Amino acid sequence: MFAAILAASIALVITIAVILGVIVFVHNRKDGSINVKKPVNAIRSVGVHSTLSETAKRAATDAVARDAAHPSANAQPSGGLKSRFWVMGVLVAAVFGTLTAKLWSMQILEKSAYATESEENQFATVYTPAPRGRILDAGGVPIVGNRLSRTILADPDVADRPDVVGRLSAVLGIPRNVVRTRIQDASEGAQSQRVVASDARMRDVAFIAEHSDAFPGVTVQQRTVRDYPYGALAAHVVGYTGAVIDSDLENVQEGRDLQPNDVVGRAGVEYVYDNLLAGDHGERKVMADAKGNVVEVVSETQPSMGSDIRLTIEAPVQSVCDEALAKLIAPNGVIGTGTGTAGAAVIMDVRDGGILAMASYPSYAPALFTGSVDQELLDVYDTDESHHPLLNRATQGLYPAASTYKAFTGLAALEYGFADTSRTWTCTGEWDGWNTGSPQKCWLKTGHGTLDFRGGIVNSCDTVFYDIAYQFYENSDKVGETAMQDYLKRYRFGEETGIDLGGEAVGRVPTPEWKAEAFRDQPEEAGWLGGDLTNMVIGQGYVQVTPLQIAVAYGAIATGKLMRPHVLKDVVNTNGDVVVAFEPEVMGTPDVPMKNLSVVRDALRGVTVENPEIAQQFSDRGIDPATVACKTGTAEFGDGDDYAWFACYAPYDDPKYVMACIVEEGGGGSATGAPLGAELMAAALDYDEGKLKDIAKIPGSSGTSVPYTGSSSGRTD
């Protein structure tokens, strides 16, 4: 630094000297006529014969005379130059004074700061990624772990050594240009070692180690990557990770130390609890030369692993859910060869909101996002033919609730006096309360005959509920235009449940206001009609719900409380200590008289007991039908086959678990939804009794499908 300042000072002095020389030269040029007169005088004084003409002689004589008359014109310029040199001297002194003061300041006053900056320029800190914490099931079984990956790394300057690049290419079987491009990738920092290959073969690692002289700047490290011992088990719950991108670095979450060579959670638990799963980076302090090449490793500290996340998921129950959906929908791995085209299921503990199992099919293998991403398969997943495996249908799938809604619209009817235990209705298979001439149909076209309110739920009679909607519509001036909708919202329909997975869909409870806004460009369709309410009362029309919302709401019927669903059980640090534990949260207690709840609960148990096919499904699995309350549903959706719903909770007298499932294009709720639901509830109860322990390795979807011809089960509701 001193040499640079000295050189600058010398350059400045030379510049000033040049400027002075130019000034003197210019001054002399301006005064050059003074010197002509002395030679003329000299010539005259010695009497030398001149060849000048007489005219020239007279001119010279006149000039001498003028000089004699005005002696100041012939004076020497030294006086003017002295004043100019004095001014320039002051200027030079000022410049040198300033430089001296600055030099003293830099060398003395700012020595420490510049020394620190110099050291920072000489040394660089390279961060080593930390192993992420594991994701465990409620019993401590690792669903997501870590494994070691043999990683070949190279210093940045290796890219400028064709011989080393060529040897790496030959040994690893990677094209030379690819090797060089990877080494030139500075996204992880200028002095960071560059990843040339992950999961390298042992023989390649051994060869490089044995011939280290031929591979200067190349090292082998054991790095950790995500491992999934049970494949796609609970894939939509645990989520997946991905490499850091620019937007991550621009929007770092509070408390997260994010470096370019990290991985971050992209979905599910990996995303929501990224801060807890991420460990502390290792630090490698290196000395770099002027070109940025590493010349020495000064110090190195090892990374520390992140905390483990223990979930409420019970891996054996989750395994049954994942396998059951796959076996039903794609028995040979191809969608369209079984019953339905997609589906989802949720099992929740009604006592604390813990999710025992959450499955969505088609699913995916999170390992797909570890290391080198299979972009070709990802492209397949983003097509309608694959049925979008990355979508978590349990929390993001929006469907008509169908007859599962009747438990809640029935409670609304009891609340406002449009139904009670003594009233009866007659179902002929169709209903036309407004005498439009275009009657609405019951699912049982031959009719149910005369039914009371309980019978309307047990048999899922649409006619009973059409009349309930009619009463709400015709008495809107007394109870309010949105009385039914407001009641449904007591069970948080149309809102997030608050589950700790992110990206949850809210669904819809249609209202006159919503319809007016939705159809603002079609005024003739924007009015709220009686038919909108008769569709909504049976869970059709514009109604949208998620399977999780149905599970949470049925849990509230079972216990009277709306529990916040969650997948986090607790957080365990590297010492094995629980540092965070989830506290159950009651989101609300719907204001519902116990007598009304008792009526609906009894009716839901009647669905199980009084429907022989459903009763048999539970009996075959060792469950007394009288201990289960349930509801079927068959949703008409789009141009395809009907969607099959089933919701239930058990045990009836002391509820523990609630289950909700849906099979897209699965047909009738009783025919398809009930057998699936019975199997899943049996798994939860068996696990509770210690009978279920096996965990299967679940394959991810291949993304292949064939045209689906439908379940041909017909609507059984």
XYZ file of C-alpha atoms in Angstrom:
717
model
C 0.000 0.000 0.000
C 2.890 2.383 0.847
C 4.584 1.641 -2.481
C 1.385 2.457 -4.337
C 1.046 5.796 -2.536
C 4.711 6.639 -3.183
C 4.345 5.832 -6.880
C 1.287 8.048 -7.081
C 3.185 10.884 -5.375
C 6.119 10.631 -7.814
C 3.747 10.587 -10.762
C 2.070 13.733 -9.428
C 5.444 15.534 -8.999
C 6.476 14.636 -12.546
C 3.178 15.902 -13.844
C 3.616 19.221 -12.005
C 7.182 19.535 -13.362
C 5.959 18.959 -16.898
C 3.274 21.610 -16.422
C 5.896 24.108 -15.179
C 8.138 23.351 -18.149
C 5.312 23.941 -20.536
C 4.488 27.272 -18.852
C 8.120 28.448 -19.122
C 8.359 27.348 -22.723
C 5.182 29.119 -23.667
C 6.342 32.262 -21.827
C 9.674 32.266 -23.688
C 7.914 31.807 -26.985
C 5.797 34.854 -26.269
C 8.866 37.018 -25.365
C 11.257 35.738 -28.102
C 11.464 39.122 -30.047
C 13.571 40.643 -27.269
C 16.593 38.585 -28.196
C 16.803 39.902 -31.825
C 18.169 43.305 -30.882
C 21.383 42.225 -29.229
C 22.855 40.643 -32.364
C 22.044 43.780 -34.366
C 23.849 45.954 -31.813
C 26.779 43.627 -31.854
C 27.055 43.782 -35.576
C 27.051 47.536 -35.560
C 29.567 47.812 -32.761
C 32.287 45.898 -34.572
C 31.723 47.576 -37.885
C 31.204 44.421 -39.867
C 30.080 45.054 -43.388
C 26.432 44.184 -43.687
C 24.713 42.984 -46.769
C 21.394 44.339 -45.554
C 19.676 46.754 -47.800
C 19.563 50.360 -46.878
C 15.916 50.054 -45.991
C 16.640 47.188 -43.625
C 19.500 49.091 -42.074
C 17.268 52.068 -41.407
C 14.666 49.752 -39.820
C 17.277 48.208 -37.567
C 18.603 51.655 -36.599
C 15.056 52.810 -35.746
C 14.518 49.723 -33.592
C 17.696 50.438 -31.599
C 16.521 53.944 -31.094
C 13.193 52.772 -29.756
C 14.944 50.416 -27.361
C 17.020 53.249 -26.049
C 13.931 55.361 -25.523
C 12.053 52.533 -23.716
C 14.572 50.444 -21.796
C 11.855 48.475 -19.879
C 10.758 46.732 -23.059
C 14.141 45.109 -23.255
C 14.247 44.075 -19.609
C 14.833 40.371 -18.567
C 11.634 38.250 -17.707
C 13.121 36.758 -14.522
C 10.912 38.877 -12.276
C 7.642 37.501 -13.761
C 8.905 33.936 -13.775
C 9.938 34.202 -10.135
C 6.398 35.108 -9.144
C 5.023 32.247 -11.164
C 7.496 29.783 -9.670
C 6.568 31.018 -6.209
C 2.883 30.263 -6.863
C 3.697 26.828 -8.274
C 5.928 26.132 -5.303
C 3.078 26.835 -2.943
C 0.897 24.497 -5.010
C 3.461 21.698 -4.920
C 3.938 22.174 -1.184
C 0.199 21.955 -0.655
C -0.025 18.769 -2.729
C 2.870 17.161 -0.895
C 1.421 18.253 2.427
C -1.907 16.686 1.589
C -0.272 13.449 0.438
C 1.889 13.334 3.545
C -1.115 13.856 5.801
C -3.103 11.164 3.987
C -0.172 8.773 4.092
C 0.249 9.341 7.818
C -3.481 8.812 8.335
C -3.506 5.583 6.360
C -0.347 4.219 7.922
C -1.000 5.277 11.513
C -4.639 6.159 12.195
C -6.274 3.645 9.844
C -3.657 0.926 10.097
C -5.952 -1.473 11.953
C -8.839 -1.056 9.516
C -6.647 -1.590 6.470
C -4.942 -4.527 8.086
C -8.329 -6.122 8.687
C -9.406 -5.445 5.104
C -6.145 -6.870 3.820
C -6.656 -10.004 5.868
C -10.200 -10.343 4.606
C -8.953 -10.080 1.048
C -6.345 -12.714 1.744
C -8.555 -15.149 3.627
C -11.978 -16.503 2.746
C -14.469 -18.577 4.731
C -16.118 -21.442 2.878
C -19.223 -22.973 4.456
C -19.845 -26.716 4.467
C -23.501 -27.845 4.392
C -24.798 -29.344 7.629
C -26.709 -32.644 7.746
C -30.434 -31.992 8.126
C -32.277 -33.439 11.082
C -34.252 -36.629 10.564
C -38.022 -36.887 10.256
C -39.401 -39.642 12.489
C -42.816 -41.148 13.038
C -44.520 -40.915 16.435
C -42.675 -44.026 17.638
C -39.250 -42.818 16.503
C -39.098 -44.767 13.219
C -37.092 -42.743 10.642
C -39.267 -41.859 7.651
C -36.599 -39.499 6.332
C -32.963 -39.934 7.281
C -29.526 -39.174 5.900
C -26.994 -41.253 4.081
C -23.386 -40.647 3.148
C -22.592 -39.791 -0.422
C -19.066 -40.029 -1.811
C -18.584 -36.607 -3.370
C -15.740 -35.592 -5.699
C -14.777 -31.929 -5.233
C -12.307 -29.705 -7.038
C -10.736 -26.320 -6.313
C -11.803 -23.541 -8.725
C -8.367 -23.319 -10.424
C -8.595 -26.956 -11.553
C -10.801 -25.704 -14.395
C -7.655 -24.043 -15.861
C -5.737 -27.338 -15.853
C -6.790 -29.334 -18.920
C -4.714 -32.332 -17.903
C -6.527 -32.725 -14.558
C -9.929 -32.085 -16.146
C -9.177 -34.761 -18.715
C -8.189 -37.310 -16.065
C -11.356 -36.628 -14.047
C -13.431 -37.048 -17.187
C -11.797 -40.388 -17.975
C -12.076 -41.772 -14.445
C -15.646 -40.628 -13.704
C -17.026 -41.264 -17.167
C -18.308 -37.693 -17.426
C -17.733 -35.610 -20.583
C -14.786 -33.241 -20.295
C -16.896 -30.136 -20.950
C -19.353 -31.156 -18.222
C -16.524 -31.621 -15.705
C -15.088 -28.213 -16.557
C -18.503 -26.524 -16.385
C -19.159 -27.974 -12.936
C -15.796 -26.755 -11.668
C -16.454 -23.293 -13.068
C -19.817 -23.082 -11.303
C -19.255 -20.390 -8.661
C -22.796 -20.423 -7.280
C -21.518 -21.783 -3.971
C -18.878 -19.069 -3.551
C -15.677 -18.025 -5.299
C -13.355 -20.097 -3.103
C -15.740 -23.006 -2.517
C -14.751 -26.395 -3.754
C -16.951 -27.402 -6.666
C -18.942 -30.641 -6.776
C -17.815 -32.681 -9.770
C -19.741 -35.878 -8.950
C -22.027 -37.204 -6.194
C -22.508 -40.844 -5.219
C -19.211 -41.644 -6.905
C -18.242 -45.291 -7.341
C -15.873 -46.671 -4.742
C -13.351 -47.724 -7.386
C -13.232 -44.184 -8.790
C -12.701 -42.724 -5.322
C -9.940 -45.261 -4.638
C -8.209 -44.497 -7.937
C -8.166 -40.747 -7.262
C -6.881 -41.322 -3.732
C -4.096 -43.646 -4.943
C -3.022 -41.216 -7.669
C -3.411 -37.966 -5.763
C -0.359 -36.446 -7.505
C -2.226 -36.672 -10.786
C -5.251 -34.897 -9.312
C -3.963 -31.744 -7.572
C -6.795 -29.653 -6.122
C -9.188 -32.622 -6.175
C -10.547 -34.089 -2.937
C -13.125 -36.641 -1.879
C -15.634 -35.896 0.884
C -18.374 -37.898 2.544
C -21.412 -35.624 2.368
C -24.913 -36.350 3.614
C -27.995 -36.474 1.416
C -31.623 -37.320 2.192
C -32.517 -40.991 2.483
C -36.018 -42.529 2.380
C -35.976 -46.059 3.804
C -39.687 -46.542 3.072
C -39.748 -44.911 -0.340
C -42.801 -42.726 -0.906
C -44.309 -43.381 2.539
C -46.117 -40.204 3.690
C -44.489 -38.333 0.802
C -46.998 -35.478 0.819
C -46.528 -35.013 4.550
C -42.727 -35.034 4.728
C -42.319 -33.158 1.437
C -38.989 -32.759 -0.325
C -35.900 -30.537 -0.494
C -34.142 -28.654 -3.255
C -30.975 -26.689 -3.903
C -30.873 -23.025 -2.926
C -31.777 -20.589 -5.693
C -31.358 -16.815 -5.930
C -34.852 -16.062 -4.625
C -34.090 -18.072 -1.461
C -31.015 -15.951 -0.760
C -32.995 -12.776 -1.371
C -35.748 -13.796 1.058
C -34.029 -15.617 3.902
C -36.387 -16.555 6.712
C -35.686 -15.034 10.102
C -33.288 -17.175 12.104
C -32.094 -19.114 9.052
C -28.410 -18.919 8.091
C -28.617 -19.705 4.396
C -25.596 -20.270 2.172
C -25.481 -20.896 -1.597
C -24.491 -24.554 -1.235
C -27.345 -25.440 1.140
C -30.511 -27.371 0.475
C -33.863 -26.060 1.678
C -37.297 -27.534 2.240
C -39.645 -27.099 -0.705
C -42.835 -28.777 0.514
C -44.438 -30.431 3.528
C -42.610 -30.769 6.821
C -39.275 -30.134 5.092
C -40.552 -26.669 4.159
C -42.578 -25.701 7.240
C -39.908 -26.770 9.743
C -36.861 -25.963 7.617
C -35.293 -23.812 10.361
C -35.401 -26.670 12.850
C -34.185 -29.342 10.446
C -31.264 -27.224 9.194
C -28.084 -27.643 11.240
C -25.095 -25.332 11.722
C -22.672 -24.989 8.841
C -19.108 -26.185 8.957
C -16.516 -23.485 8.270
C -13.376 -23.869 6.197
C -11.072 -20.835 6.350
C -8.739 -20.754 3.365
C -5.950 -18.503 2.100
C -6.376 -17.381 -1.484
C -3.926 -15.827 -3.917
C -4.569 -12.731 -6.045
C -6.417 -14.871 -8.612
C -8.734 -16.299 -5.977
C -7.118 -19.742 -5.974
C -6.887 -21.594 -2.659
C -3.285 -21.936 -1.545
C -3.775 -23.053 2.060
C -6.501 -24.282 4.415
C -6.007 -22.248 7.596
C -8.696 -23.805 9.818
C -11.739 -26.037 9.549
C -14.719 -26.807 11.798
C -17.165 -29.603 11.122
C -20.885 -28.942 10.553
C -23.415 -29.970 13.194
C -26.626 -31.801 12.420
C -30.052 -30.185 12.698
C -32.753 -31.245 15.157
C -34.957 -34.269 14.557
C -38.662 -33.726 13.902
C -40.961 -36.338 15.400
C -44.360 -36.473 13.724
C -47.781 -37.596 14.884
C -47.768 -39.963 11.885
C -47.879 -43.649 12.803
C -45.812 -45.309 10.085
C -47.677 -48.684 10.104
C -51.055 -46.906 9.761
C -49.637 -44.626 7.069
C -48.340 -47.680 5.243
C -51.837 -49.209 5.139
C -53.293 -45.941 3.789
C -50.687 -45.571 1.059
C -50.963 -49.188 -0.009
C -54.771 -49.277 0.084
C -55.151 -46.260 -2.207
C -52.545 -47.554 -4.663
C -54.044 -51.051 -4.726
C -57.539 -49.683 -5.338
C -56.679 -47.120 -8.016
C -53.637 -48.617 -9.778
C -53.326 -52.301 -8.856
C -50.541 -52.847 -11.415
C -49.007 -49.387 -11.074
C -50.981 -47.888 -13.956
C -53.812 -45.463 -13.230
C -57.003 -46.458 -14.972
C -56.629 -50.193 -14.410
C -58.406 -50.166 -11.045
C -61.265 -48.223 -9.439
C -61.043 -44.440 -9.705
C -58.275 -42.236 -11.006
C -56.983 -40.550 -7.830
C -57.783 -40.305 -4.135
C -56.928 -39.134 -0.663
C -57.411 -40.182 2.947
C -56.903 -38.614 6.386
C -56.945 -40.228 9.837
C -56.878 -37.837 12.810
C -56.853 -38.286 16.568
C -59.958 -36.366 17.686
C -58.516 -35.855 21.174
C -55.548 -33.680 20.192
C -55.752 -33.136 16.430
C -52.713 -35.293 15.659
C -52.663 -36.752 12.150
C -52.035 -40.505 12.266
C -51.986 -40.866 8.505
C -52.428 -38.659 5.467
C -52.265 -40.202 2.018
C -52.735 -38.854 -1.477
C -52.608 -40.905 -4.662
C -50.896 -40.799 -7.090
C -47.859 -40.130 -4.957
C -44.183 -39.506 -5.667
C -40.811 -40.574 -4.312
C -39.123 -37.647 -2.485
C -35.757 -39.173 -3.459
C -36.563 -37.861 -6.931
C -35.413 -34.447 -5.701
C -32.152 -35.659 -4.108
C -28.959 -35.113 -6.047
C -29.487 -35.117 -9.791
C -33.174 -34.386 -10.421
C -34.924 -36.532 -13.017
C -36.332 -33.662 -15.079
C -37.913 -36.041 -17.560
C -40.057 -37.625 -14.853
C -40.907 -34.205 -13.406
C -42.153 -33.155 -16.829
C -44.362 -36.259 -16.914
C -45.755 -35.377 -13.478
C -46.915 -32.010 -14.792
C -49.467 -33.549 -17.170
C -53.138 -34.462 -16.831
C -52.312 -38.032 -17.863
C -50.177 -38.464 -14.732
C -52.999 -37.034 -12.534
C -50.475 -34.692 -10.895
C -48.672 -36.775 -8.239
C -47.189 -33.708 -6.515
C -50.644 -32.463 -5.487
C -51.572 -33.253 -1.881
C -55.254 -33.991 -2.413
C -55.883 -34.342 1.321
C -55.233 -30.636 1.938
C -55.311 -29.104 -1.538
C -57.899 -31.138 -3.413
C -61.256 -29.304 -3.678
C -64.389 -31.392 -4.127
C -68.170 -31.204 -3.705
C -68.877 -32.532 -0.209
C -71.875 -34.552 -1.443
C -73.921 -36.240 1.295
C -71.161 -35.911 3.913
C -72.526 -32.335 4.160
C -75.917 -33.579 5.374
C -74.690 -34.036 8.937
C -74.035 -30.283 9.104
C -76.969 -28.959 7.066
C -79.102 -31.321 9.189
C -77.782 -29.681 12.362
C -78.648 -26.300 10.853
C -82.206 -27.524 10.207
C -82.548 -28.641 13.825
C -81.172 -25.288 14.996
C -83.747 -23.233 13.076
C -86.702 -25.572 13.605
C -86.987 -26.752 9.983
C -86.498 -30.329 11.206
C -87.091 -32.242 14.423
C -87.467 -35.797 15.626
C -91.242 -35.911 15.084
C -91.544 -34.490 11.560
C -91.763 -36.784 8.533
C -91.281 -36.459 4.773
C -92.410 -38.590 1.855
C -89.844 -39.344 -0.849
C -91.137 -40.424 -4.250
C -87.759 -40.191 -5.949
C -88.165 -36.591 -7.048
C -89.027 -33.193 -5.568
C -90.482 -29.992 -7.059
C -91.297 -27.763 -4.108
C -91.549 -24.632 -6.257
C -93.712 -26.290 -8.928
C -91.276 -25.492 -11.696
C -92.157 -28.532 -13.754
C -88.503 -29.621 -13.615
C -88.248 -31.657 -10.397
C -84.941 -32.451 -8.699
C -84.140 -36.137 -8.301
C -83.301 -38.167 -5.233
C -80.358 -40.511 -5.661
C -82.805 -43.398 -5.190
C -85.074 -42.767 -8.160
C -87.760 -45.163 -6.884
C -88.048 -43.133 -3.675
C -87.556 -43.888 0.024
C -91.180 -43.606 1.093
C -92.001 -41.916 4.388
C -89.005 -40.923 6.505
C -88.280 -39.002 9.685
C -85.196 -36.834 10.141
C -83.039 -39.717 11.367
C -84.173 -41.814 8.431
C -83.291 -38.968 6.085
C -79.648 -39.145 7.242
C -79.467 -42.934 7.516
C -80.794 -43.354 3.975
C -79.172 -40.117 2.746
C -82.494 -39.082 1.232
C -82.112 -36.003 -0.955
C -85.836 -35.209 -0.839
C -85.757 -34.589 2.919
C -82.927 -32.121 2.478
C -84.449 -30.410 -0.555
C -87.389 -29.533 1.653
C -85.056 -28.291 4.404
C -83.377 -25.960 1.891
C -86.813 -24.809 0.714
C -87.708 -23.803 4.269
C -84.493 -21.811 4.649
C -85.076 -20.017 1.356
C -88.723 -19.193 1.937
C -88.061 -17.973 5.482
C -84.956 -15.956 4.683
C -86.698 -12.784 5.811
C -86.961 -14.313 9.292
C -83.722 -16.276 9.688
C -81.510 -14.343 7.273
C -80.476 -14.953 3.702
C -77.281 -16.767 4.743
C -78.517 -18.576 7.860
C -77.491 -22.027 6.582
C -74.112 -20.813 5.345
C -73.371 -19.093 8.646
C -74.154 -22.301 10.482
C -71.816 -24.314 8.237
C -69.028 -21.876 9.003
C -69.265 -22.811 12.666
C -67.442 -25.961 11.550
C -64.842 -23.876 9.685
C -65.940 -24.814 6.194
C -64.603 -22.223 3.782
C -61.545 -21.627 6.014
C -58.135 -23.159 6.497
C -57.970 -25.816 9.183
C -54.555 -24.458 10.176
C -52.586 -27.663 9.649
C -48.817 -27.185 9.755
C -48.133 -28.221 6.158
C -48.625 -25.035 4.178
C -50.430 -24.511 0.878
C -53.807 -25.538 2.292
C -56.901 -24.842 0.183
C -59.829 -23.053 1.881
C -62.771 -24.423 -0.068
C -66.060 -22.596 -0.458
C -69.408 -22.118 1.229
C -71.409 -20.383 -1.540
C -73.431 -17.300 -0.608
C -75.481 -14.762 -2.587
C -72.625 -12.290 -2.255
C -70.101 -14.823 -3.550
C -72.278 -15.711 -6.528
C -72.859 -12.078 -7.456
C -69.109 -11.505 -7.540
C -68.320 -14.774 -9.334
C -70.842 -14.023 -12.092
C -70.412 -10.261 -12.262
C -69.769 -10.538 -16.008
C -72.906 -12.643 -16.463
C -75.650 -10.663 -14.714
C -78.353 -13.094 -15.809
C -76.583 -15.849 -13.807
C -75.587 -13.770 -10.780
C -78.832 -13.910 -8.800
C -79.192 -16.272 -5.837
C -81.908 -18.832 -6.546
C -83.717 -21.466 -4.547
C -81.975 -24.109 -6.635
C -78.608 -22.859 -5.385
C -79.698 -23.662 -1.831
C -81.191 -27.080 -2.661
C -77.909 -27.993 -4.357
C -75.849 -26.701 -1.451
C -77.860 -28.534 1.214
C -76.784 -31.915 -0.240
C -73.165 -30.787 -0.745
C -73.435 -30.133 -4.474
C -73.554 -27.029 -6.651
C -70.820 -24.566 -5.805
C -69.738 -26.275 -2.561
C -66.023 -27.061 -2.254
C -64.275 -28.880 0.609
C -61.039 -30.734 1.245
C -60.849 -34.215 2.800
C -59.049 -32.667 5.787
C -61.907 -30.203 6.364
C -64.388 -33.097 6.397
C -62.228 -35.009 8.889
C -61.877 -32.016 11.231
C -65.610 -31.232 11.062
C -66.633 -34.849 11.777
C -64.191 -34.852 14.665
C -66.132 -31.881 16.056
C -69.392 -33.843 15.769
C -67.731 -36.688 17.682
C -66.352 -34.564 20.531
C -68.052 -31.172 20.285
C -64.666 -29.486 19.724
C -62.835 -28.318 16.631
C -59.225 -29.384 17.072
C -56.451 -27.826 15.039
C -54.944 -30.661 12.968
C -51.166 -30.997 13.131
C -48.369 -33.346 12.100
C -45.680 -32.130 14.530
C -45.385 -34.090 17.750
C -42.110 -32.678 19.085
C -38.578 -31.582 18.235
C -35.574 -33.515 19.547
C -32.074 -32.029 19.561
C -28.838 -33.920 18.922
C -28.574 -34.748 22.633
C -31.930 -36.507 22.543
C -33.715 -33.796 24.518
C -37.198 -32.640 23.578
C -36.840 -28.908 22.935
C -40.263 -28.194 21.408
C -43.526 -30.070 21.973
C -46.800 -29.392 20.207
C -49.604 -28.286 22.463
C -53.125 -29.358 21.368
C -55.201 -26.397 20.256
C -58.971 -26.115 20.334
C -59.893 -23.850 17.425
C -63.460 -23.532 18.560
C -66.464 -25.144 20.199
C -69.435 -24.868 17.843
C -72.462 -23.487 19.604
C -74.650 -26.558 19.133
C -77.150 -27.863 21.699
C -76.203 -31.309 22.955
C -79.676 -32.666 22.126
C -79.123 -31.800 18.461
C -75.656 -33.346 18.459
C -77.097 -36.516 19.986
C -79.718 -36.778 17.242
C -77.124 -36.480 14.462
C -74.627 -38.792 16.177
C -77.285 -41.468 16.550
C -78.244 -41.083 12.886
C -74.613 -41.476 11.819
C -74.315 -44.681 13.809
C -77.503 -45.807 12.098
C -75.733 -45.445 8.727
C -73.254 -48.097 9.864
C -75.623 -50.436 11.650
C -78.640 -50.268 9.331
C -76.780 -50.531 6.026
C -75.966 -54.253 5.676
C -73.101 -53.762 3.210
C -71.377 -51.157 5.376
C -71.945 -53.156 8.557
C -70.356 -56.168 6.884
C -67.257 -54.181 5.909
C -66.568 -53.358 9.556
C -67.514 -56.798 10.850
C -65.078 -58.430 8.424
C -62.312 -56.396 10.008
C -63.217 -57.305 13.562
C -65.035 -54.064 14.382
C -68.501 -53.988 15.907
C -70.588 -51.758 13.556
C -72.396 -50.309 16.569
C -69.112 -48.706 17.671
C -68.767 -46.698 14.457
C -70.576 -43.562 13.254
C -70.241 -42.864 9.532
C -71.608 -41.121 6.456
C -71.337 -41.932 2.783
C -71.392 -39.486 -0.103
C -71.463 -39.627 -3.889
C -70.419 -36.412 -5.592
C -71.325 -35.517 -9.127
C -68.286 -33.756 -10.521
C -67.526 -32.867 -14.133
C -68.188 -35.232 -17.001
C -66.520 -38.287 -15.468
C -67.796 -40.912 -13.062
C -69.027 -39.924 -9.582
C -66.629 -39.294 -6.696
C -66.919 -41.677 -3.738
C -66.848 -40.203 -0.187
C -66.740 -41.877 3.197
C -66.312 -40.348 6.672
C -66.458 -42.062 10.064
C -65.294 -41.913 13.669
C -64.812 -44.543 16.370
C -65.284 -45.755 19.024
C -68.753 -44.261 19.145
C -68.987 -43.850 22.944
C -65.377 -42.754 23.442
C -64.142 -41.308 20.137
C -60.439 -41.583 19.348
C -60.081 -41.426 15.602
C -61.861 -39.801 12.695
C -61.306 -40.796 9.075
C -62.265 -39.167 5.762
C -61.477 -40.478 2.296
C -62.396 -39.769 -1.312
C -61.851 -41.660 -4.559
C -62.066 -39.550 -7.691
C -64.346 -41.238 -10.252
C -64.686 -44.087 -7.773
C -68.480 -44.301 -8.120
C -70.818 -44.698 -5.140
C -69.818 -43.823 -1.600
C -71.256 -47.046 -0.202
C -69.753 -49.255 -2.910
C -66.235 -47.785 -3.034
C -65.743 -45.327 -0.185
C -67.065 -47.545 2.617
C -64.753 -50.562 2.042
C -61.729 -48.255 1.834
C -62.789 -46.297 4.921
C -63.422 -49.454 6.944
C -59.941 -50.756 6.108
C -58.293 -47.520 7.180
C -60.240 -47.175 10.437
C -59.416 -50.794 11.255
C -55.713 -50.009 10.778
C -55.890 -47.137 13.282
C -57.707 -49.246 15.881
C -55.400 -52.243 15.343
C -52.343 -50.054 15.821
C -53.881 -48.672 18.991
C -54.153 -52.224 20.292
C -50.614 -53.163 19.240
C -51.745 -55.466 16.429
C -50.257 -53.515 13.529
C -46.494 -53.174 13.211
C -45.420 -53.788 9.611
C -44.246 -50.912 7.421
C -44.076 -51.386 3.660
C -41.766 -49.601 1.243
C -44.082 -47.515 -0.914
C -43.215 -46.910 -4.593
C -43.786 -43.523 -6.176
C -46.089 -43.179 -9.150
C -44.624 -43.832 -12.579
C -46.910 -41.161 -14.004
C -48.450 -43.586 -16.479
C -52.167 -44.066 -17.025
C -54.682 -45.500 -19.475
C -58.137 -44.185 -20.339
C -60.517 -44.903 -17.471
C -63.872 -46.503 -18.257
C -65.496 -45.863 -14.863
C -66.380 -47.966 -11.844
C -69.843 -48.889 -13.166
C -71.020 -49.104 -9.559
C -73.776 -46.570 -10.019
C -74.836 -44.047 -7.403
C -75.405 -45.715 -4.068
C -74.696 -42.674 -1.926
